[in-house]
């Protein structure tokens, strides 16, 4: 084993969105950053494709936005919840939001990663094929990592380590932080549809008797379609069973029938994805920050995971700048910043977790009564512009404004005298 030379102010483990966003944020502080990524190239997995306005603000500051546009990112104006026939249940109207970015952006996850990576300057190095095996403690804190790279194992030290190594984070485990994932009682089948005629600029959630179907356009006349399926459905299904399943999907979602041909052709692109929920109790320990899915995981239906990872990275950089780490990257400054980072992000992560879970329950409950209640609640929010604005504001990542107990009563049918007004706090 050879030792590192302390060439880095920060070592970031993982080059998913959390790792690359963290690298970009630290890059802009003028820090020397090393990113270690076990894969040689990003896996073509369908995830993290919809960016919220709060992320667009950050990505604009980081000069990443033009690189997303170059890659054909699709601007979207709303998130619309519909029934299977396409009738409106609830509109999340992003055009009504305050701020510079009143919309969403959809792009393939590997292309978002490529845009982030391309934005990194010379002081940031990315090592693909570098597996982080363990964290190295020294002086009561974590001060380095053991990494296997290019047939060698070496120890690299830095005043700041970042665990951006995803759901089964080794660094999280090394820090003694537990995640305790809880699985959702369904999976998502992901299909990529090609040659799709022009679509409305929206993310559409279709609530059907068979569960949620989520669709949004991607560049190049493609459409991402997710379908909620029972946990054991379609495992090892043969082509005839898959075609039968697709016919059932189209019968249950008449709004998708014009795309029947594309759905059948898209079966070859299917991926079956398990879904979990967790958030850690501590977002940092001395020497180490957790960002992205190393720290929290939510159901994808509300499109929050990648956005929370980007916000983690921005908040960590702010804390480091405030504690003088950018001017003098010492262990002491890092640890002060890590404490501040935990304090600043904790309530956000909790808010995102509760909001995503609530939204998920509303649209994925399989029972007849669960579906009925979910639809009722959505219709009531839709009829109340104030609550509709508030729900969109939360999803967009612009602030923490959960529904109060009184709001919940309005959602259940109590008349709301303030329904027509935009909330005063905007
Ligand atoms: C179906 C689906 C759809 C989604 N859609 C959205 C969406 O529209 N919007 C949204 O905001 N979020 C969405 N999400 C969530 C989003 O994809 C995740 O929150 C985000 O990808 C997490 O990024 P990450 O960098 O933390 O983890 P990852 O993307 O998993 O990256 C972790 C990286 O660390 C590397 N790594 C792991 N262990 C090691 C090691 N020991 N050494 C070195 N490298 C290591 C991995 O190879 C990987 O590249 C979706 C998720 C799913 C499953």
mmCIF file with all atom_site columns, C-alpha atoms and ligand atoms in Angstrom, residues 12-21 35-43 45-52 55 105 107 109 112-113 127 129-134 146-147 163-171 188 190 203 214 216 224 226 271 273-276 278 291-310 312, ligand 1:
data_model
loop_
_atom_site.group_PDB
_atom_site.id
_atom_site.type_symbol
_atom_site.label_atom_id
_atom_site.label_alt_id
_atom_site.label_comp_id
_atom_site.label_asym_id
_atom_site.label_entity_id
_atom_site.label_seq_id
_atom_site.pdbx_PDB_ins_code
_atom_site.Cartn_x
_atom_site.Cartn_y
_atom_site.Cartn_z
_atom_site.occupancy
_atom_site.B_iso_or_equiv
_atom_site.pdbx_formal_charge
_atom_site.auth_seq_id
_atom_site.auth_comp_id
_atom_site.auth_asym_id
_atom_site.auth_atom_id
_atom_site.pdbx_PDB_model_num
ATOM   1   C CA  . UNK A 1 12  ? -15.304 13.092 -2.672  1.00 0.00 ? 12  UNK A CA  1
ATOM   2   C CA  . UNK A 1 13  ? -16.373 9.455  -2.944  1.00 0.00 ? 13  UNK A CA  1
ATOM   3   C CA  . UNK A 1 14  ? -18.845 8.803  -5.759  1.00 0.00 ? 14  UNK A CA  1
ATOM   4   C CA  . UNK A 1 15  ? -19.414 10.604 -9.067  1.00 0.00 ? 15  UNK A CA  1
ATOM   5   C CA  . UNK A 1 16  ? -23.215 10.471 -9.191  1.00 0.00 ? 16  UNK A CA  1
ATOM   6   C CA  . UNK A 1 17  ? -25.106 13.754 -9.048  1.00 0.00 ? 17  UNK A CA  1
ATOM   7   C CA  . UNK A 1 18  ? -24.247 14.257 -5.352  1.00 0.00 ? 18  UNK A CA  1
ATOM   8   C CA  . UNK A 1 19  ? -20.512 13.727 -5.894  1.00 0.00 ? 19  UNK A CA  1
ATOM   9   C CA  . UNK A 1 20  ? -20.214 15.830 -9.039  1.00 0.00 ? 20  UNK A CA  1
ATOM   10  C CA  . UNK A 1 21  ? -22.416 18.609 -7.622  1.00 0.00 ? 21  UNK A CA  1
ATOM   11  C CA  . UNK A 1 35  ? -13.475 12.553 -6.960  1.00 0.00 ? 35  UNK A CA  1
ATOM   12  C CA  . UNK A 1 36  ? -13.247 8.761  -6.687  1.00 0.00 ? 36  UNK A CA  1
ATOM   13  C CA  . UNK A 1 37  ? -15.748 6.694  -8.683  1.00 0.00 ? 37  UNK A CA  1
ATOM   14  C CA  . UNK A 1 38  ? -15.793 2.921  -8.743  1.00 0.00 ? 38  UNK A CA  1
ATOM   15  C CA  . UNK A 1 39  ? -17.463 2.656  -12.165 1.00 0.00 ? 39  UNK A CA  1
ATOM   16  C CA  . UNK A 1 40  ? -15.556 3.350  -15.361 1.00 0.00 ? 40  UNK A CA  1
ATOM   17  C CA  . UNK A 1 41  ? -18.616 5.003  -17.000 1.00 0.00 ? 41  UNK A CA  1
ATOM   18  C CA  . UNK A 1 42  ? -22.053 5.972  -15.620 1.00 0.00 ? 42  UNK A CA  1
ATOM   19  C CA  . UNK A 1 43  ? -24.543 3.077  -15.723 1.00 0.00 ? 43  UNK A CA  1
ATOM   20  C CA  . UNK A 1 45  ? -30.070 3.569  -15.320 1.00 0.00 ? 45  UNK A CA  1
ATOM   21  C CA  . UNK A 1 46  ? -33.298 5.548  -15.508 1.00 0.00 ? 46  UNK A CA  1
ATOM   22  C CA  . UNK A 1 47  ? -33.174 7.865  -12.536 1.00 0.00 ? 47  UNK A CA  1
ATOM   23  C CA  . UNK A 1 48  ? -32.808 11.512 -11.638 1.00 0.00 ? 48  UNK A CA  1
ATOM   24  C CA  . UNK A 1 49  ? -34.156 13.113 -14.813 1.00 0.00 ? 49  UNK A CA  1
ATOM   25  C CA  . UNK A 1 50  ? -36.366 15.970 -13.600 1.00 0.00 ? 50  UNK A CA  1
ATOM   26  C CA  . UNK A 1 51  ? -34.756 19.103 -12.160 1.00 0.00 ? 51  UNK A CA  1
ATOM   27  C CA  . UNK A 1 52  ? -36.731 21.460 -9.910  1.00 0.00 ? 52  UNK A CA  1
ATOM   28  C CA  . UNK A 1 55  ? -31.775 23.256 -8.625  1.00 0.00 ? 55  UNK A CA  1
ATOM   29  C CA  . UNK A 1 105 ? -36.155 20.616 -16.851 1.00 0.00 ? 105 UNK A CA  1
ATOM   30  C CA  . UNK A 1 107 ? -32.810 15.290 -19.216 1.00 0.00 ? 107 UNK A CA  1
ATOM   31  C CA  . UNK A 1 109 ? -29.282 11.252 -15.761 1.00 0.00 ? 109 UNK A CA  1
ATOM   32  C CA  . UNK A 1 112 ? -26.825 15.654 -16.329 1.00 0.00 ? 112 UNK A CA  1
ATOM   33  C CA  . UNK A 1 113 ? -23.709 13.987 -14.924 1.00 0.00 ? 113 UNK A CA  1
ATOM   34  C CA  . UNK A 1 127 ? -10.627 9.017  -11.079 1.00 0.00 ? 127 UNK A CA  1
ATOM   35  C CA  . UNK A 1 129 ? -12.484 2.863  -11.680 1.00 0.00 ? 129 UNK A CA  1
ATOM   36  C CA  . UNK A 1 130 ? -11.421 3.900  -8.140  1.00 0.00 ? 130 UNK A CA  1
ATOM   37  C CA  . UNK A 1 131 ? -13.135 1.831  -5.462  1.00 0.00 ? 131 UNK A CA  1
ATOM   38  C CA  . UNK A 1 132 ? -13.166 3.367  -1.981  1.00 0.00 ? 132 UNK A CA  1
ATOM   39  C CA  . UNK A 1 133 ? -12.752 0.444  0.389   1.00 0.00 ? 133 UNK A CA  1
ATOM   40  C CA  . UNK A 1 134 ? -12.632 2.099  3.794   1.00 0.00 ? 134 UNK A CA  1
ATOM   41  C CA  . UNK A 1 146 ? -8.282  3.596  1.389   1.00 0.00 ? 146 UNK A CA  1
ATOM   42  C CA  . UNK A 1 147 ? -8.820  3.295  -2.356  1.00 0.00 ? 147 UNK A CA  1
ATOM   43  C CA  . UNK A 1 163 ? -19.537 10.450 1.213   1.00 0.00 ? 163 UNK A CA  1
ATOM   44  C CA  . UNK A 1 164 ? -21.474 10.746 -2.063  1.00 0.00 ? 164 UNK A CA  1
ATOM   45  C CA  . UNK A 1 165 ? -21.329 7.012  -2.592  1.00 0.00 ? 165 UNK A CA  1
ATOM   46  C CA  . UNK A 1 166 ? -25.063 6.409  -2.805  1.00 0.00 ? 166 UNK A CA  1
ATOM   47  C CA  . UNK A 1 167 ? -27.513 4.109  -1.130  1.00 0.00 ? 167 UNK A CA  1
ATOM   48  C CA  . UNK A 1 168 ? -25.110 1.471  0.175   1.00 0.00 ? 168 UNK A CA  1
ATOM   49  C CA  . UNK A 1 169 ? -22.456 4.006  1.192   1.00 0.00 ? 169 UNK A CA  1
ATOM   50  C CA  . UNK A 1 170 ? -19.348 2.395  2.668   1.00 0.00 ? 170 UNK A CA  1
ATOM   51  C CA  . UNK A 1 171 ? -18.224 5.699  4.146   1.00 0.00 ? 171 UNK A CA  1
ATOM   52  C CA  . UNK A 1 188 ? -41.597 0.940  -10.753 1.00 0.00 ? 188 UNK A CA  1
ATOM   53  C CA  . UNK A 1 190 ? -39.424 2.095  -16.368 1.00 0.00 ? 190 UNK A CA  1
ATOM   54  C CA  . UNK A 1 203 ? -44.818 15.750 -16.039 1.00 0.00 ? 203 UNK A CA  1
ATOM   55  C CA  . UNK A 1 214 ? -45.768 8.757  -14.586 1.00 0.00 ? 214 UNK A CA  1
ATOM   56  C CA  . UNK A 1 216 ? -42.596 13.107 -19.157 1.00 0.00 ? 216 UNK A CA  1
ATOM   57  C CA  . UNK A 1 224 ? -40.059 8.298  -19.992 1.00 0.00 ? 224 UNK A CA  1
ATOM   58  C CA  . UNK A 1 226 ? -42.893 4.690  -15.162 1.00 0.00 ? 226 UNK A CA  1
ATOM   59  C CA  . UNK A 1 271 ? -36.013 -1.695 -16.033 1.00 0.00 ? 271 UNK A CA  1
ATOM   60  C CA  . UNK A 1 273 ? -36.715 -0.653 -9.926  1.00 0.00 ? 273 UNK A CA  1
ATOM   61  C CA  . UNK A 1 274 ? -37.078 -1.228 -6.180  1.00 0.00 ? 274 UNK A CA  1
ATOM   62  C CA  . UNK A 1 275 ? -37.922 1.822  -4.062  1.00 0.00 ? 275 UNK A CA  1
ATOM   63  C CA  . UNK A 1 276 ? -36.788 2.786  -0.585  1.00 0.00 ? 276 UNK A CA  1
ATOM   64  C CA  . UNK A 1 278 ? -34.641 6.558  4.669   1.00 0.00 ? 278 UNK A CA  1
ATOM   65  C CA  . UNK A 1 291 ? -24.518 14.190 0.506   1.00 0.00 ? 291 UNK A CA  1
ATOM   66  C CA  . UNK A 1 292 ? -27.228 12.688 -1.720  1.00 0.00 ? 292 UNK A CA  1
ATOM   67  C CA  . UNK A 1 293 ? -28.402 9.122  -1.274  1.00 0.00 ? 293 UNK A CA  1
ATOM   68  C CA  . UNK A 1 294 ? -25.601 8.370  1.147   1.00 0.00 ? 294 UNK A CA  1
ATOM   69  C CA  . UNK A 1 295 ? -27.735 10.509 3.491   1.00 0.00 ? 295 UNK A CA  1
ATOM   70  C CA  . UNK A 1 296 ? -31.355 10.262 2.309   1.00 0.00 ? 296 UNK A CA  1
ATOM   71  C CA  . UNK A 1 297 ? -33.555 8.433  -0.142  1.00 0.00 ? 297 UNK A CA  1
ATOM   72  C CA  . UNK A 1 298 ? -37.136 9.225  -1.158  1.00 0.00 ? 298 UNK A CA  1
ATOM   73  C CA  . UNK A 1 299 ? -39.692 7.771  -3.555  1.00 0.00 ? 299 UNK A CA  1
ATOM   74  C CA  . UNK A 1 300 ? -39.039 9.195  -7.053  1.00 0.00 ? 300 UNK A CA  1
ATOM   75  C CA  . UNK A 1 301 ? -42.663 10.223 -7.664  1.00 0.00 ? 301 UNK A CA  1
ATOM   76  C CA  . UNK A 1 302 ? -42.123 13.789 -6.367  1.00 0.00 ? 302 UNK A CA  1
ATOM   77  C CA  . UNK A 1 303 ? -38.755 14.199 -8.195  1.00 0.00 ? 303 UNK A CA  1
ATOM   78  C CA  . UNK A 1 304 ? -36.825 15.297 -5.111  1.00 0.00 ? 304 UNK A CA  1
ATOM   79  C CA  . UNK A 1 305 ? -33.778 12.998 -4.691  1.00 0.00 ? 305 UNK A CA  1
ATOM   80  C CA  . UNK A 1 306 ? -31.375 14.510 -7.198  1.00 0.00 ? 306 UNK A CA  1
ATOM   81  C CA  . UNK A 1 307 ? -32.578 17.995 -6.309  1.00 0.00 ? 307 UNK A CA  1
ATOM   82  C CA  . UNK A 1 308 ? -31.893 17.414 -2.623  1.00 0.00 ? 308 UNK A CA  1
ATOM   83  C CA  . UNK A 1 309 ? -28.409 16.158 -3.527  1.00 0.00 ? 309 UNK A CA  1
ATOM   84  C CA  . UNK A 1 310 ? -27.687 19.392 -5.426  1.00 0.00 ? 310 UNK A CA  1
ATOM   85  C CA  . UNK A 1 312 ? -26.775 19.428 -0.105  1.00 0.00 ? 312 UNK A CA  1
HETATM 86  C C1  . LIG B 2 .   ? -36.556 5.575  -10.964 1.00 0.00 ? 1   LIG B C1  1
HETATM 87  C C2  . LIG B 2 .   ? -35.989 6.785  -10.324 1.00 0.00 ? 1   LIG B C2  1
HETATM 88  C C3  . LIG B 2 .   ? -36.317 8.034  -10.829 1.00 0.00 ? 1   LIG B C3  1
HETATM 89  C C4  . LIG B 2 .   ? -35.828 9.177  -10.214 1.00 0.00 ? 1   LIG B C4  1
HETATM 90  N N1  . LIG B 2 .   ? -36.188 10.391 -10.701 1.00 0.00 ? 1   LIG B N1  1
HETATM 91  C C5  . LIG B 2 .   ? -35.755 11.510 -10.090 1.00 0.00 ? 1   LIG B C5  1
HETATM 92  C C6  . LIG B 2 .   ? -36.097 12.790 -10.580 1.00 0.00 ? 1   LIG B C6  1
HETATM 93  O O1  . LIG B 2 .   ? -36.780 12.923 -11.610 1.00 0.00 ? 1   LIG B O1  1
HETATM 94  N N2  . LIG B 2 .   ? -35.656 13.889 -9.934  1.00 0.00 ? 1   LIG B N2  1
HETATM 95  C C7  . LIG B 2 .   ? -34.891 13.779 -8.810  1.00 0.00 ? 1   LIG B C7  1
HETATM 96  O O2  . LIG B 2 .   ? -34.536 14.826 -8.216  1.00 0.00 ? 1   LIG B O2  1
HETATM 97  N N3  . LIG B 2 .   ? -34.500 12.579 -8.332  1.00 0.00 ? 1   LIG B N3  1
HETATM 98  C C8  . LIG B 2 .   ? -34.914 11.455 -8.936  1.00 0.00 ? 1   LIG B C8  1
HETATM 99  N N4  . LIG B 2 .   ? -34.516 10.231 -8.492  1.00 0.00 ? 1   LIG B N4  1
HETATM 100 C C9  . LIG B 2 .   ? -33.571 10.173 -7.375  1.00 0.00 ? 1   LIG B C9  1
HETATM 101 C C10 . LIG B 2 .   ? -32.141 10.394 -7.862  1.00 0.00 ? 1   LIG B C10 1
HETATM 102 O O3  . LIG B 2 .   ? -31.876 9.569  -8.964  1.00 0.00 ? 1   LIG B O3  1
HETATM 103 C C11 . LIG B 2 .   ? -31.170 10.098 -6.761  1.00 0.00 ? 1   LIG B C11 1
HETATM 104 O O4  . LIG B 2 .   ? -31.526 10.819 -5.609  1.00 0.00 ? 1   LIG B O4  1
HETATM 105 C C12 . LIG B 2 .   ? -29.758 10.524 -7.162  1.00 0.00 ? 1   LIG B C12 1
HETATM 106 O O5  . LIG B 2 .   ? -29.364 9.841  -8.320  1.00 0.00 ? 1   LIG B O5  1
HETATM 107 C C13 . LIG B 2 .   ? -28.798 10.217 -6.033  1.00 0.00 ? 1   LIG B C13 1
HETATM 108 O O6  . LIG B 2 .   ? -27.534 10.610 -6.449  1.00 0.00 ? 1   LIG B O6  1
HETATM 109 P P1  . LIG B 2 .   ? -26.261 10.137 -5.643  1.00 0.00 ? 1   LIG B P1  1
HETATM 110 O O7  . LIG B 2 .   ? -25.106 10.770 -6.334  1.00 0.00 ? 1   LIG B O7  1
HETATM 111 O O8  . LIG B 2 .   ? -26.446 10.352 -4.200  1.00 0.00 ? 1   LIG B O8  1
HETATM 112 O O9  . LIG B 2 .   ? -26.233 8.552  -5.838  1.00 0.00 ? 1   LIG B O9  1
HETATM 113 P P2  . LIG B 2 .   ? -25.844 7.713  -7.120  1.00 0.00 ? 1   LIG B P2  1
HETATM 114 O O10 . LIG B 2 .   ? -26.388 8.294  -8.356  1.00 0.00 ? 1   LIG B O10 1
HETATM 115 O O11 . LIG B 2 .   ? -26.214 6.306  -6.784  1.00 0.00 ? 1   LIG B O11 1
HETATM 116 O O12 . LIG B 2 .   ? -24.276 7.836  -7.192  1.00 0.00 ? 1   LIG B O12 1
HETATM 117 C C14 . LIG B 2 .   ? -23.420 7.215  -6.262  1.00 0.00 ? 1   LIG B C14 1
HETATM 118 C C15 . LIG B 2 .   ? -22.109 6.973  -6.977  1.00 0.00 ? 1   LIG B C15 1
HETATM 119 O O13 . LIG B 2 .   ? -21.159 6.467  -6.040  1.00 0.00 ? 1   LIG B O13 1
HETATM 120 C C16 . LIG B 2 .   ? -20.437 5.416  -6.654  1.00 0.00 ? 1   LIG B C16 1
HETATM 121 N N5  . LIG B 2 .   ? -19.916 4.565  -5.576  1.00 0.00 ? 1   LIG B N5  1
HETATM 122 C C17 . LIG B 2 .   ? -20.632 3.798  -4.733  1.00 0.00 ? 1   LIG B C17 1
HETATM 123 N N6  . LIG B 2 .   ? -19.813 3.166  -3.870  1.00 0.00 ? 1   LIG B N6  1
HETATM 124 C C18 . LIG B 2 .   ? -18.553 3.561  -4.182  1.00 0.00 ? 1   LIG B C18 1
HETATM 125 C C19 . LIG B 2 .   ? -17.278 3.247  -3.639  1.00 0.00 ? 1   LIG B C19 1
HETATM 126 N N7  . LIG B 2 .   ? -17.145 2.409  -2.602  1.00 0.00 ? 1   LIG B N7  1
HETATM 127 N N8  . LIG B 2 .   ? -16.183 3.807  -4.201  1.00 0.00 ? 1   LIG B N8  1
HETATM 128 C C20 . LIG B 2 .   ? -16.294 4.677  -5.243  1.00 0.00 ? 1   LIG B C20 1
HETATM 129 N N9  . LIG B 2 .   ? -17.489 4.993  -5.811  1.00 0.00 ? 1   LIG B N9  1
HETATM 130 C C21 . LIG B 2 .   ? -18.607 4.457  -5.266  1.00 0.00 ? 1   LIG B C21 1
HETATM 131 C C22 . LIG B 2 .   ? -21.462 4.729  -7.530  1.00 0.00 ? 1   LIG B C22 1
HETATM 132 O O14 . LIG B 2 .   ? -20.844 3.975  -8.558  1.00 0.00 ? 1   LIG B O14 1
HETATM 133 C C23 . LIG B 2 .   ? -22.247 5.906  -8.067  1.00 0.00 ? 1   LIG B C23 1
HETATM 134 O O15 . LIG B 2 .   ? -21.725 6.414  -9.277  1.00 0.00 ? 1   LIG B O15 1
HETATM 135 C C24 . LIG B 2 .   ? -34.978 9.069  -9.084  1.00 0.00 ? 1   LIG B C24 1
HETATM 136 C C25 . LIG B 2 .   ? -34.617 7.810  -8.606  1.00 0.00 ? 1   LIG B C25 1
HETATM 137 C C26 . LIG B 2 .   ? -35.108 6.679  -9.221  1.00 0.00 ? 1   LIG B C26 1
HETATM 138 C C27 . LIG B 2 .   ? -34.717 5.323  -8.702  1.00 0.00 ? 1   LIG B C27 1
#
